mmCIF file of C-alpha atoms in Angstrom:
data_model
loop_
_atom_site.group_PDB
_atom_site.id
_atom_site.type_symbol
_atom_site.label_atom_id
_atom_site.label_comp_id
_atom_site.label_asym_id
_atom_site.label_seq_id
_atom_site.Cartn_x
_atom_site.Cartn_y
_atom_site.Cartn_z
ATOM 1 C CA PRO Q 169 -42.068 -6.171 -11.374
ATOM 2 C CA LEU Q 170 -40.220 -2.969 -12.316
ATOM 3 C CA MET Q 171 -41.668 -1.139 -9.302
ATOM 4 C CA LYS Q 172 -40.647 -4.002 -7.007
ATOM 5 C CA PHE Q 173 -37.122 -4.015 -8.518
ATOM 6 C CA THR Q 174 -36.834 -0.220 -8.157
ATOM 7 C CA SER Q 175 -37.970 -0.368 -4.517
ATOM 8 C CA CYS Q 176 -35.498 -3.149 -3.795
ATOM 9 C CA LEU Q 177 -32.688 -1.233 -5.512
ATOM 10 C CA LEU Q 178 -33.501 1.938 -3.562
ATOM 11 C CA LEU Q 179 -33.537 -0.026 -0.307
ATOM 12 C CA MET Q 180 -30.159 -1.585 -1.140
ATOM 13 C CA LEU Q 181 -28.667 1.812 -1.995
ATOM 14 C CA ALA Q 182 -30.040 3.390 1.170
ATOM 15 C CA THR Q 183 -28.758 0.523 3.293
ATOM 16 C CA SER Q 184 -25.293 0.603 1.736
ATOM 17 C CA ALA Q 185 -25.163 4.381 2.227
ATOM 18 C CA LEU Q 186 -25.986 3.944 5.901
ATOM 19 C CA HIS Q 187 -23.039 1.602 6.305
ATOM 20 C CA ALA Q 188 -20.604 3.449 4.063
ATOM 21 C CA THR Q 189 -19.442 5.892 6.728
ATOM 22 C CA GLU Q 190 -16.976 4.624 9.298
ATOM 23 C CA ILE Q 191 -16.214 6.356 12.567
ATOM 24 C CA VAL Q 192 -12.476 6.153 13.254
ATOM 25 C CA ALA Q 193 -11.325 7.069 16.740
ATOM 26 C CA HIS Q 194 -8.082 8.990 16.202
ATOM 27 C CA ARG Q 195 -5.571 7.699 18.762
ATOM 28 C CA GLY Q 196 -8.544 6.003 20.429
ATOM 29 C CA ALA Q 197 -11.199 8.054 22.213
ATOM 30 C CA SER Q 198 -8.599 10.782 22.616
ATOM 31 C CA GLY Q 199 -11.127 13.526 23.279
ATOM 32 C CA THR Q 200 -11.813 11.950 26.655
ATOM 33 C CA ALA Q 201 -9.025 9.488 27.461
ATOM 34 C CA PRO Q 202 -5.263 9.960 27.053
ATOM 35 C CA GLU Q 203 -4.396 9.359 23.413
ATOM 36 C CA ASN Q 204 -2.822 6.108 22.254
ATOM 37 C CA THR Q 205 -3.454 4.299 25.543
ATOM 38 C CA VAL Q 206 -5.296 1.107 26.362
ATOM 39 C CA ALA Q 207 -7.901 3.241 28.153
ATOM 40 C CA ALA Q 208 -8.480 5.305 24.989
ATOM 41 C CA PHE Q 209 -8.876 2.224 22.790
ATOM 42 C CA LYS Q 210 -11.237 0.469 25.204
ATOM 43 C CA LEU Q 211 -13.347 3.604 25.506
ATOM 44 C CA ALA Q 212 -13.519 4.001 21.721
ATOM 45 C CA TRP Q 213 -14.816 0.448 21.324
ATOM 46 C CA GLU Q 214 -17.335 1.000 24.144
ATOM 47 C CA GLN Q 215 -18.539 4.159 22.387
ATOM 48 C CA GLY Q 216 -19.125 2.217 19.168
ATOM 49 C CA ALA Q 217 -16.156 3.241 17.033
ATOM 50 C CA ASP Q 218 -15.790 1.278 13.798
ATOM 51 C CA ALA Q 219 -12.028 1.649 13.946
ATOM 52 C CA CYS Q 220 -9.200 3.134 15.969
ATOM 53 C CA GLU Q 221 -6.037 4.687 14.619
ATOM 54 C CA LEU Q 222 -2.836 4.270 16.600
ATOM 55 C CA ASP Q 223 0.777 5.321 16.089
ATOM 56 C CA LEU Q 224 3.857 3.098 16.199
ATOM 57 C CA TYR Q 225 7.511 3.736 16.942
ATOM 58 C CA LEU Q 226 10.423 1.357 17.320
ATOM 59 C CA THR Q 227 12.312 1.641 20.614
ATOM 60 C CA ALA Q 228 16.075 1.418 21.114
ATOM 61 C CA ASP Q 229 15.742 -2.223 22.182
ATOM 62 C CA GLY Q 230 13.732 -3.218 19.107
ATOM 63 C CA GLN Q 231 10.248 -3.154 20.621
ATOM 64 C CA ILE Q 232 7.149 -1.407 19.329
ATOM 65 C CA ALA Q 233 5.667 1.370 21.449
ATOM 66 C CA VAL Q 234 2.298 3.004 20.759
ATOM 67 C CA LEU Q 235 2.882 6.750 20.828
ATOM 68 C CA HIS Q 236 2.186 9.638 18.449
ATOM 69 C CA ASP Q 237 5.232 11.811 19.062
ATOM 70 C CA LYS Q 238 8.872 10.870 18.597
ATOM 71 C CA ASP Q 239 9.420 11.959 22.188
ATOM 72 C CA THR Q 240 7.420 11.563 25.378
ATOM 73 C CA LYS Q 241 7.431 15.164 26.645
ATOM 74 C CA ARG Q 242 3.910 16.219 25.585
ATOM 75 C CA THR Q 243 2.049 13.194 26.946
ATOM 76 C CA THR Q 244 4.179 12.278 29.967
ATOM 77 C CA GLY Q 245 5.962 15.493 30.947
ATOM 78 C CA VAL Q 246 9.311 13.693 30.707
ATOM 79 C CA PRO Q 247 11.503 14.369 27.664
ATOM 80 C CA MET Q 248 12.650 11.038 26.236
ATOM 81 C CA LEU Q 249 13.221 10.147 22.574
ATOM 82 C CA VAL Q 250 11.406 6.899 21.809
ATOM 83 C CA ALA Q 251 14.076 5.690 19.358
ATOM 84 C CA GLU Q 252 16.769 6.154 22.029
ATOM 85 C CA ALA Q 253 14.820 4.670 24.956
ATOM 86 C CA LYS Q 254 14.237 1.088 25.997
ATOM 87 C CA LEU Q 255 10.637 -0.022 26.236
ATOM 88 C CA ALA Q 256 10.924 -0.679 29.986
ATOM 89 C CA ALA Q 257 11.956 2.952 30.575
ATOM 90 C CA LEU Q 258 9.046 4.220 28.476
ATOM 91 C CA ARG Q 259 6.646 1.994 30.404
ATOM 92 C CA GLU Q 260 7.692 3.597 33.698
ATOM 93 C CA LEU Q 261 6.258 6.934 32.547
ATOM 94 C CA ASP Q 262 2.744 8.115 33.398
ATOM 95 C CA ALA Q 263 0.949 8.678 30.089
ATOM 96 C CA GLY Q 264 -2.434 9.456 31.626
ATOM 97 C CA THR Q 265 -2.294 12.235 34.183
ATOM 98 C CA TRP Q 266 -1.771 14.975 31.567
ATOM 99 C CA LYS Q 267 -5.298 14.266 30.298
ATOM 100 C CA ASP Q 268 -7.117 13.707 33.611
ATOM 101 C CA ALA Q 269 -6.155 12.604 37.115
ATOM 102 C CA LYS Q 270 -8.452 9.588 36.804
ATOM 103 C CA TYR Q 271 -6.017 8.202 34.185
ATOM 104 C CA ALA Q 272 -2.969 8.474 36.466
ATOM 105 C CA GLY Q 273 -0.614 5.577 35.919
ATOM 106 C CA GLU Q 274 -1.793 4.805 32.394
ATOM 107 C CA LYS Q 275 1.177 3.376 30.501
ATOM 108 C CA ILE Q 276 2.536 3.817 27.003
ATOM 109 C CA PRO Q 277 1.247 0.547 25.559
ATOM 110 C CA THR Q 278 2.936 -2.078 23.487
ATOM 111 C CA LEU Q 279 1.371 -2.978 20.174
ATOM 112 C CA ALA Q 280 0.248 -6.302 21.664
ATOM 113 C CA GLU Q 281 -1.570 -4.515 24.494
ATOM 114 C CA ALA Q 282 -3.331 -2.177 22.087
ATOM 115 C CA LEU Q 283 -4.341 -4.988 19.726
ATOM 116 C CA ALA Q 284 -5.683 -7.021 22.652
ATOM 117 C CA THR Q 285 -8.459 -4.423 23.009
ATOM 118 C CA LEU Q 286 -9.744 -5.076 19.467
ATOM 119 C CA PRO Q 287 -13.113 -6.813 19.570
ATOM 120 C CA VAL Q 288 -13.642 -9.837 17.344
ATOM 121 C CA GLY Q 289 -15.867 -8.653 14.523
ATOM 122 C CA LYS Q 290 -15.853 -5.844 12.013
ATOM 123 C CA GLN Q 291 -13.965 -3.202 13.984
ATOM 124 C CA ARG Q 292 -10.473 -2.389 12.765
ATOM 125 C CA PHE Q 293 -7.202 -0.842 13.789
ATOM 126 C CA PHE Q 294 -5.326 1.551 11.505
ATOM 127 C CA LEU Q 295 -1.667 1.075 12.434
ATOM 128 C CA GLU Q 296 0.216 4.220 11.503
ATOM 129 C CA ILE Q 297 3.945 3.697 11.328
ATOM 130 C CA LYS Q 298 5.589 6.927 12.451
ATOM 131 C CA CYS Q 299 9.237 5.837 12.193
ATOM 132 C CA GLY Q 300 11.221 4.338 9.316
ATOM 133 C CA PRO Q 301 11.307 0.934 7.647
ATOM 134 C CA GLU Q 302 13.464 -0.495 10.461
ATOM 135 C CA VAL Q 303 10.219 -1.267 12.317
ATOM 136 C CA VAL Q 304 8.768 -3.444 9.540
ATOM 137 C CA PRO Q 305 10.473 -6.777 10.395
ATOM 138 C CA VAL Q 306 9.464 -6.401 14.054
ATOM 139 C CA LEU Q 307 5.927 -5.437 13.060
ATOM 140 C CA ALA Q 308 5.615 -8.356 10.638
ATOM 141 C CA LYS Q 309 6.688 -10.758 13.387
ATOM 142 C CA GLU Q 310 4.222 -9.281 15.892
ATOM 143 C CA LEU Q 311 1.374 -9.399 13.391
ATOM 144 C CA GLU Q 312 2.030 -13.036 12.476
ATOM 145 C CA ALA Q 313 -0.391 -14.167 15.191
ATOM 146 C CA TRP Q 314 -3.013 -11.809 13.759
ATOM 147 C CA LYS Q 315 -3.159 -13.444 10.310
ATOM 148 C CA PRO Q 316 -6.594 -14.980 11.002
ATOM 149 C CA ARG Q 317 -7.847 -11.460 11.778
ATOM 150 C CA ALA Q 318 -5.790 -9.596 9.161
ATOM 151 C CA ALA Q 319 -8.935 -8.002 7.712
ATOM 152 C CA GLN Q 320 -9.220 -6.052 10.969
ATOM 153 C CA LEU Q 321 -5.809 -4.433 10.521
ATOM 154 C CA CYS Q 322 -4.672 -1.747 8.110
ATOM 155 C CA ILE Q 323 -1.161 -0.309 7.945
ATOM 156 C CA ILE Q 324 -0.755 3.338 7.034
ATOM 157 C CA ALA Q 325 2.427 5.375 6.609
ATOM 158 C CA PHE Q 326 3.558 8.683 5.200
ATOM 159 C CA ASN Q 327 7.010 7.272 4.426
ATOM 160 C CA GLU Q 328 7.117 5.577 1.006
ATOM 161 C CA ALA Q 329 9.914 3.186 2.037
ATOM 162 C CA VAL Q 330 7.826 2.067 5.024
ATOM 163 C CA ALA Q 331 4.842 1.409 2.776
ATOM 164 C CA VAL Q 332 6.922 -0.543 0.255
ATOM 165 C CA GLU Q 333 8.655 -2.632 2.913
ATOM 166 C CA SER Q 334 5.356 -3.294 4.716
ATOM 167 C CA LYS Q 335 3.770 -4.526 1.501
ATOM 168 C CA LYS Q 336 6.741 -6.853 0.850
ATOM 169 C CA ALA Q 337 6.821 -8.216 4.392
ATOM 170 C CA MET Q 338 3.088 -8.651 4.854
#
């Protein structure tokens, strides 16, 4: 009986160790596709990522845009501050060509567009809030529909006020 128990315990430990490591696609499959785009998230899921990290900013018209930088220059070639731009203006920019011509026309996605790529199951999104706590009420409202799948979402932030407000709101 002890040998059987030990074998079972070793098997359980080995199995849990195999599943303990998660592969998180930073800004989606950003090594291949343009970061923080629908194409990058879809590719990450196709490649078997356990999770994707994405970045969130609030636009001038109170919408959430998925973008790493506070401006659009690096990924679109057009200098525009996200906090001072309306979402429609941001969506007119080409966020794909800088990475590869085959991604020409790829848009800066909304949070809803990014989340729509998330498969039902165990995969997750890490939602990194890059701006201040002003985004939290908008984010809480957008995530309301995701309550049944809340275990697939994780909010991360470097700003303590953002973390505190997120915890209160959600």
